mmCIF file of C-alpha atoms in Angstrom:
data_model
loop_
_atom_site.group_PDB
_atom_site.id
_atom_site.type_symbol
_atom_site.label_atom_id
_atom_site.label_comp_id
_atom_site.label_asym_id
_atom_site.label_seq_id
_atom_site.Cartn_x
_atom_site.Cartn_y
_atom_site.Cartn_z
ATOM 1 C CA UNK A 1 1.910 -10.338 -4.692
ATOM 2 C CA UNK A 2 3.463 -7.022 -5.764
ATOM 3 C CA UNK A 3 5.102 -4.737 -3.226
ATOM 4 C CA UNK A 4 5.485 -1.263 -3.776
ATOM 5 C CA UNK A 5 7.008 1.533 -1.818
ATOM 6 C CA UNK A 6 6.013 4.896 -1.533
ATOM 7 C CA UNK A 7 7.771 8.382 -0.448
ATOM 8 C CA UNK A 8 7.861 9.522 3.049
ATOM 9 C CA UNK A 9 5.929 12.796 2.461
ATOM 10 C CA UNK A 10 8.753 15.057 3.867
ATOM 11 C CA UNK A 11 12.306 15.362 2.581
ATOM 12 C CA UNK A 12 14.510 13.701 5.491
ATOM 13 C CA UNK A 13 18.634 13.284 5.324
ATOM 14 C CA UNK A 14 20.006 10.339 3.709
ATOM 15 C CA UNK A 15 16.793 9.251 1.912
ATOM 16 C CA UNK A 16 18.430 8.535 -1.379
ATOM 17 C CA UNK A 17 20.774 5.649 0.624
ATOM 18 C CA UNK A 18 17.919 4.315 1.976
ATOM 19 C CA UNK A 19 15.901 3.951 -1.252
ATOM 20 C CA UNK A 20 19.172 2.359 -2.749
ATOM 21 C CA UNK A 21 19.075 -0.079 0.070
ATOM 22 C CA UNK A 22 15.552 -1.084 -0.514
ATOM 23 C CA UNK A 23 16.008 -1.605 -4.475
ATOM 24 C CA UNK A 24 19.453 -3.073 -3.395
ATOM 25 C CA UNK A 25 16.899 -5.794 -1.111
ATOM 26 C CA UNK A 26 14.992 -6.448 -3.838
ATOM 27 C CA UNK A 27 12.121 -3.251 -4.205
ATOM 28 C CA UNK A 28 11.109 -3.298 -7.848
ATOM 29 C CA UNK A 29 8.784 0.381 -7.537
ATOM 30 C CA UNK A 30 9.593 2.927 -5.839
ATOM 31 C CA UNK A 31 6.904 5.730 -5.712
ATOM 32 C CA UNK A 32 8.219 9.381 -5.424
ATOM 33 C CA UNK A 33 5.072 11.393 -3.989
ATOM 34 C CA UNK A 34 6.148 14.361 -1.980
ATOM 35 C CA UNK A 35 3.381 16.434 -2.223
ATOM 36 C CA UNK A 36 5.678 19.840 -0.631
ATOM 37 C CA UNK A 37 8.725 19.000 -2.085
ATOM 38 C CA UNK A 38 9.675 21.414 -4.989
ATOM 39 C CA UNK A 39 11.140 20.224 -8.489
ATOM 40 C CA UNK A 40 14.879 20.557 -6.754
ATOM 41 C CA UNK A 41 13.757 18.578 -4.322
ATOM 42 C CA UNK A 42 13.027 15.824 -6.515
ATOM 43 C CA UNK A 43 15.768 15.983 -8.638
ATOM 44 C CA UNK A 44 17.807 16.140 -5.432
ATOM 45 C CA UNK A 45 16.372 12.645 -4.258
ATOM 46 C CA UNK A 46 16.439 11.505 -8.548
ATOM 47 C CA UNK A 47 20.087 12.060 -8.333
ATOM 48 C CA UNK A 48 21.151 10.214 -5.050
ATOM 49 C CA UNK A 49 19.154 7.458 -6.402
ATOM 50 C CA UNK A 50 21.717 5.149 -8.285
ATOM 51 C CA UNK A 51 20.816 5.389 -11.942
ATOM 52 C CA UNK A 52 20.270 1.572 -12.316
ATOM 53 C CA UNK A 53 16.850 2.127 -10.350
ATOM 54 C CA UNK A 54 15.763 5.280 -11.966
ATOM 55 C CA UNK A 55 13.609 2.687 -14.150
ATOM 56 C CA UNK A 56 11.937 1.759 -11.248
ATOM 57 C CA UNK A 57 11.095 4.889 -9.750
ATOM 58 C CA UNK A 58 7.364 6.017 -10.768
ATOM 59 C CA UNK A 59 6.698 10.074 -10.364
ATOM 60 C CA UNK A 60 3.858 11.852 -8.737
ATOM 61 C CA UNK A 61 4.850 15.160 -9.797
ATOM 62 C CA UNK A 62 7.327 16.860 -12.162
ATOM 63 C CA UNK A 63 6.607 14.462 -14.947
ATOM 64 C CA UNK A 64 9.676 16.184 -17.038
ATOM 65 C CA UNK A 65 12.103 14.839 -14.958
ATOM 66 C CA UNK A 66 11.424 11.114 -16.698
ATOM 67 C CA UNK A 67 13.038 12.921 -19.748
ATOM 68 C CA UNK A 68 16.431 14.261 -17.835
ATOM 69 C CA UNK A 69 16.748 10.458 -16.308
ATOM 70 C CA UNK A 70 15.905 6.812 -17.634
ATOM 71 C CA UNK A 71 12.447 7.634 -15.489
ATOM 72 C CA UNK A 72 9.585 5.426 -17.671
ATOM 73 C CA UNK A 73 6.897 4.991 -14.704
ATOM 74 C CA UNK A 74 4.416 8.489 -14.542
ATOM 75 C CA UNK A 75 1.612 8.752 -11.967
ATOM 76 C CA UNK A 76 -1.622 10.186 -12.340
ATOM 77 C CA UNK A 77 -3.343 11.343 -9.293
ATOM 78 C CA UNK A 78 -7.351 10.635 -9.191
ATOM 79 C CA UNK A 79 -7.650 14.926 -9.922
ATOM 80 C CA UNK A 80 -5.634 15.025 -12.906
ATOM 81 C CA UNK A 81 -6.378 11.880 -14.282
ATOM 82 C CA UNK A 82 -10.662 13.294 -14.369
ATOM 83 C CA UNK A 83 -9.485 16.249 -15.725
ATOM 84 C CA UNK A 84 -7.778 14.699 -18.999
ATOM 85 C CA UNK A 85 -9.104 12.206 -21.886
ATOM 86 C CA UNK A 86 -7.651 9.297 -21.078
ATOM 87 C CA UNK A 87 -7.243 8.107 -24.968
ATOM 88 C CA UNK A 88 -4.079 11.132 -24.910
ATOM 89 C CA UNK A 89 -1.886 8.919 -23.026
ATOM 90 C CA UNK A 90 1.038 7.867 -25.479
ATOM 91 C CA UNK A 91 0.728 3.878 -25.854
ATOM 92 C CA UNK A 92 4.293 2.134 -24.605
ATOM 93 C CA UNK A 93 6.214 5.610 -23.782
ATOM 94 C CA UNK A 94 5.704 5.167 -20.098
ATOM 95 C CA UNK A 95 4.270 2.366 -17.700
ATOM 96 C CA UNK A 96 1.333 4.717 -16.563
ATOM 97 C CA UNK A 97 -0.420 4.158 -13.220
ATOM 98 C CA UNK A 98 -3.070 6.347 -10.865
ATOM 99 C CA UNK A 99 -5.422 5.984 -7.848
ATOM 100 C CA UNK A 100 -9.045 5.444 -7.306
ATOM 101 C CA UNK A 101 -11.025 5.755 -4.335
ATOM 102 C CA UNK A 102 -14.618 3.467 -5.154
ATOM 103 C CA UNK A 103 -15.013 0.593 -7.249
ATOM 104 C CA UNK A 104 -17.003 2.137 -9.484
ATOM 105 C CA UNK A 105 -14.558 4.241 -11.198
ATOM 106 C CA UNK A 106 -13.084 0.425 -12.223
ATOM 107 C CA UNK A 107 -14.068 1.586 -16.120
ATOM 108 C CA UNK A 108 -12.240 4.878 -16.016
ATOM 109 C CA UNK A 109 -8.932 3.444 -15.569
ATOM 110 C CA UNK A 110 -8.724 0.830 -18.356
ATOM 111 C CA UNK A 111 -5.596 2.613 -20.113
ATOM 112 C CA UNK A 112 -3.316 2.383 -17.075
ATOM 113 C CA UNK A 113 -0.974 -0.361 -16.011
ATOM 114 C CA UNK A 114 -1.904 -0.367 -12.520
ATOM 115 C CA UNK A 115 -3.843 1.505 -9.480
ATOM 116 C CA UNK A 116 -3.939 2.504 -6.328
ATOM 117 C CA UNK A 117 -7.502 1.189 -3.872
ATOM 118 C CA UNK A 118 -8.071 2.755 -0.823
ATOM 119 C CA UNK A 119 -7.581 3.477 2.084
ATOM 120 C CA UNK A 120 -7.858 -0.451 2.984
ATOM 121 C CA UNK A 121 -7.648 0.340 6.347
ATOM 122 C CA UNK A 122 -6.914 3.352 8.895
ATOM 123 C CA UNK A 123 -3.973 5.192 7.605
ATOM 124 C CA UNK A 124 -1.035 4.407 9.319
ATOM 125 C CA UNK A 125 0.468 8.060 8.204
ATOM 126 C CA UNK A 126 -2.793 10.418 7.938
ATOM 127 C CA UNK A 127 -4.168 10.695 10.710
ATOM 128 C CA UNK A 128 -8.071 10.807 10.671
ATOM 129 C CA UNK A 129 -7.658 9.024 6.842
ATOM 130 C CA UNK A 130 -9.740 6.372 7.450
ATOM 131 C CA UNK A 131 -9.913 2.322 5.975
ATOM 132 C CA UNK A 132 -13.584 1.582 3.895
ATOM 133 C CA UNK A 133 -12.957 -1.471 3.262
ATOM 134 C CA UNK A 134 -15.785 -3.609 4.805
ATOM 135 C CA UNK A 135 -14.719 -6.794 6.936
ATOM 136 C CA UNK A 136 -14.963 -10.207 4.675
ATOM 137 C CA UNK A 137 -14.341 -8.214 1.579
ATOM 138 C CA UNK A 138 -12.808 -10.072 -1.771
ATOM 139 C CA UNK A 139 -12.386 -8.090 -4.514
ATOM 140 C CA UNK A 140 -13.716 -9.041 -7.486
ATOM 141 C CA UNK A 141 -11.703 -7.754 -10.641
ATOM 142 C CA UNK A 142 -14.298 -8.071 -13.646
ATOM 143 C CA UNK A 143 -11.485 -9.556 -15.949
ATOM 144 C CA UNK A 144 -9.463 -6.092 -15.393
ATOM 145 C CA UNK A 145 -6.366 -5.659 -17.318
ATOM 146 C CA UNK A 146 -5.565 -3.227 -14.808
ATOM 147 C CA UNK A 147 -3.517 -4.408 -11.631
ATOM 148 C CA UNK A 148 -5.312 -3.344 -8.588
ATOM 149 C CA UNK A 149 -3.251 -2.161 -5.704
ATOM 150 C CA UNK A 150 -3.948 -2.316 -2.187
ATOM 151 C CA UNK A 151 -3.304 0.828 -0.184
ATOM 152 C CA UNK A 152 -3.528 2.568 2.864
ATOM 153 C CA UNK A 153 -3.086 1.819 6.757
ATOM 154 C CA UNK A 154 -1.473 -2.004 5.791
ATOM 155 C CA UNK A 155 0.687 -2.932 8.788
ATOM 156 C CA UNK A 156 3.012 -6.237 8.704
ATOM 157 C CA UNK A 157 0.180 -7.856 10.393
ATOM 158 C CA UNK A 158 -2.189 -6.776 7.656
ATOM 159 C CA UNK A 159 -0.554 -8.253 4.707
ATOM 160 C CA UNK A 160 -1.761 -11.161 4.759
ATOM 161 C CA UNK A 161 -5.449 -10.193 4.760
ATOM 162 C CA UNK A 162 -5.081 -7.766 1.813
ATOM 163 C CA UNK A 163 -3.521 -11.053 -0.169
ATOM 164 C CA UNK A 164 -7.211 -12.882 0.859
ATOM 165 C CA UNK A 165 -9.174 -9.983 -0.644
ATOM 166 C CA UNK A 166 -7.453 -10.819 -4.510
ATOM 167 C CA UNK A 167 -6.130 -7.550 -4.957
ATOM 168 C CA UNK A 168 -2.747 -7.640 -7.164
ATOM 169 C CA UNK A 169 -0.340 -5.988 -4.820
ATOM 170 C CA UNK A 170 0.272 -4.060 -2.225
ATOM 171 C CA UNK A 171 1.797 -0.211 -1.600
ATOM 172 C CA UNK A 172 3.093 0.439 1.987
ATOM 173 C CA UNK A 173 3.724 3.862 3.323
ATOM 174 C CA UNK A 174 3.368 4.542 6.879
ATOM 175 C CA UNK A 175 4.807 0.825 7.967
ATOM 176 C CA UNK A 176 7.810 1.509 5.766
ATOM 177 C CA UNK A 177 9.120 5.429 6.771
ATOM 178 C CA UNK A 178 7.017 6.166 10.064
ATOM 179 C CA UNK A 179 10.363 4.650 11.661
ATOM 180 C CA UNK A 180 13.257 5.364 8.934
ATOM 181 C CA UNK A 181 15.702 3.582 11.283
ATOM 182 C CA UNK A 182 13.662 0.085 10.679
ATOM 183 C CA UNK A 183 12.636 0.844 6.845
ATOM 184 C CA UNK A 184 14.956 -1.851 5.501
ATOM 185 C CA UNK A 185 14.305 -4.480 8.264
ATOM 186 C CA UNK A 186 10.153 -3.950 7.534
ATOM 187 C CA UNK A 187 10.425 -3.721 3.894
ATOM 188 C CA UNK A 188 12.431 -7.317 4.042
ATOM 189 C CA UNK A 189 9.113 -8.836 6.411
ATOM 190 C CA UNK A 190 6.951 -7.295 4.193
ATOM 191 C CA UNK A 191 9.079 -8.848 1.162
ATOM 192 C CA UNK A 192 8.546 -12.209 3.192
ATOM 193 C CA UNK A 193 4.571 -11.998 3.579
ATOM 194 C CA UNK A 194 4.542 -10.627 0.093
ATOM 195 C CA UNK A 195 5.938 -13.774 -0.789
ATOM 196 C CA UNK A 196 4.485 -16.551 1.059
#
């Protein structure tokens, strides 16, 4: 099962090191989603990322930074991706990926590599953002060439639940950064549920 990371929503001191740490254990995507942070903000965190992993890192925002670093992974967010045809999206350029909230919008991601599914269960870093994902669920991929992601509210405890419902992966937020100081030691149990 895939494991993805995503941003802390807030710019904190010594980020960058602690991303390197977590591609350094073995992270393969990194998602950069700070939805306050300016563009010098993310090129701040770009840069104190080791360029090695700057292939792995997938952007939420300031999609013209992928051309100032080896950046290849571009995100979509549900809004933008409605508001654009999806057969514009260059084939090969980028590794192209986005978010859905209900099953039936399934169809309407066909050209992307991946997606995002949920909240799975109460946010662990939005308060109030709360799981719909009914108890004894299995997801059921219609022969989708598109990965399906598992996200929101997905504790250590959690993980292996979300591998019982067949989704493709998992993205952890909340158990990752809501306590920087154990980031690497959870990302290494999640790494070890991920892989069981």
């Amino acid at each position: 099962m895939e494991l993805i990371v995503i941003a802390k929503p807030t710019v904190f001191k010594e980020e960058s090191n602690l991303i390197n740490q977590l591609f350094e254990a073995g992270l393969q995507i990194f998602h950069l989603r700070k939805e306050n942070a300016d563009e010098a903000d993310y090129r701040k965190i770009v840069e104190g990322i080791l360029p090695e992993y700057h292939p792995r890192i997938a952007l939420h925002h300031f999609h013209t930074l992928a051309n100032d670093y080896n950046i290849n992974r571009i995100h979509h967010t549900e809004s933008f991706r409605k508001s654009i045809t999806l057969n514009t999206l260059p084939p090969q350029k980028h590794i192209w990926s986005t978010s859905i909230h209900q099953l039936s919008d399934i169809d309407r991601i066909r050209p992307y590599h991946y997606c995002f599914y949920g909240p799975v269960f109460n946010s662990l870093s939005k308060p109030g953002y709360m799981g719909f994902i009914p108890p004894g669920f299995r997801l059921n991929k219609y022969n989708a060439k598109t990965k399906l992601i598992a996200l929101g509210g997905i504790g250590l405890n959690q993980i292996d639940q979300v591998k019982a419902m067949n989704f493709d992966g998992i993205a952890l937020l909340g158990s990752i950064w809501n306590d920087p100081a154990q980031a690497l030691i959870n990302f290494k149990k999640a790494q070890q549920h991920c892989l069981a």
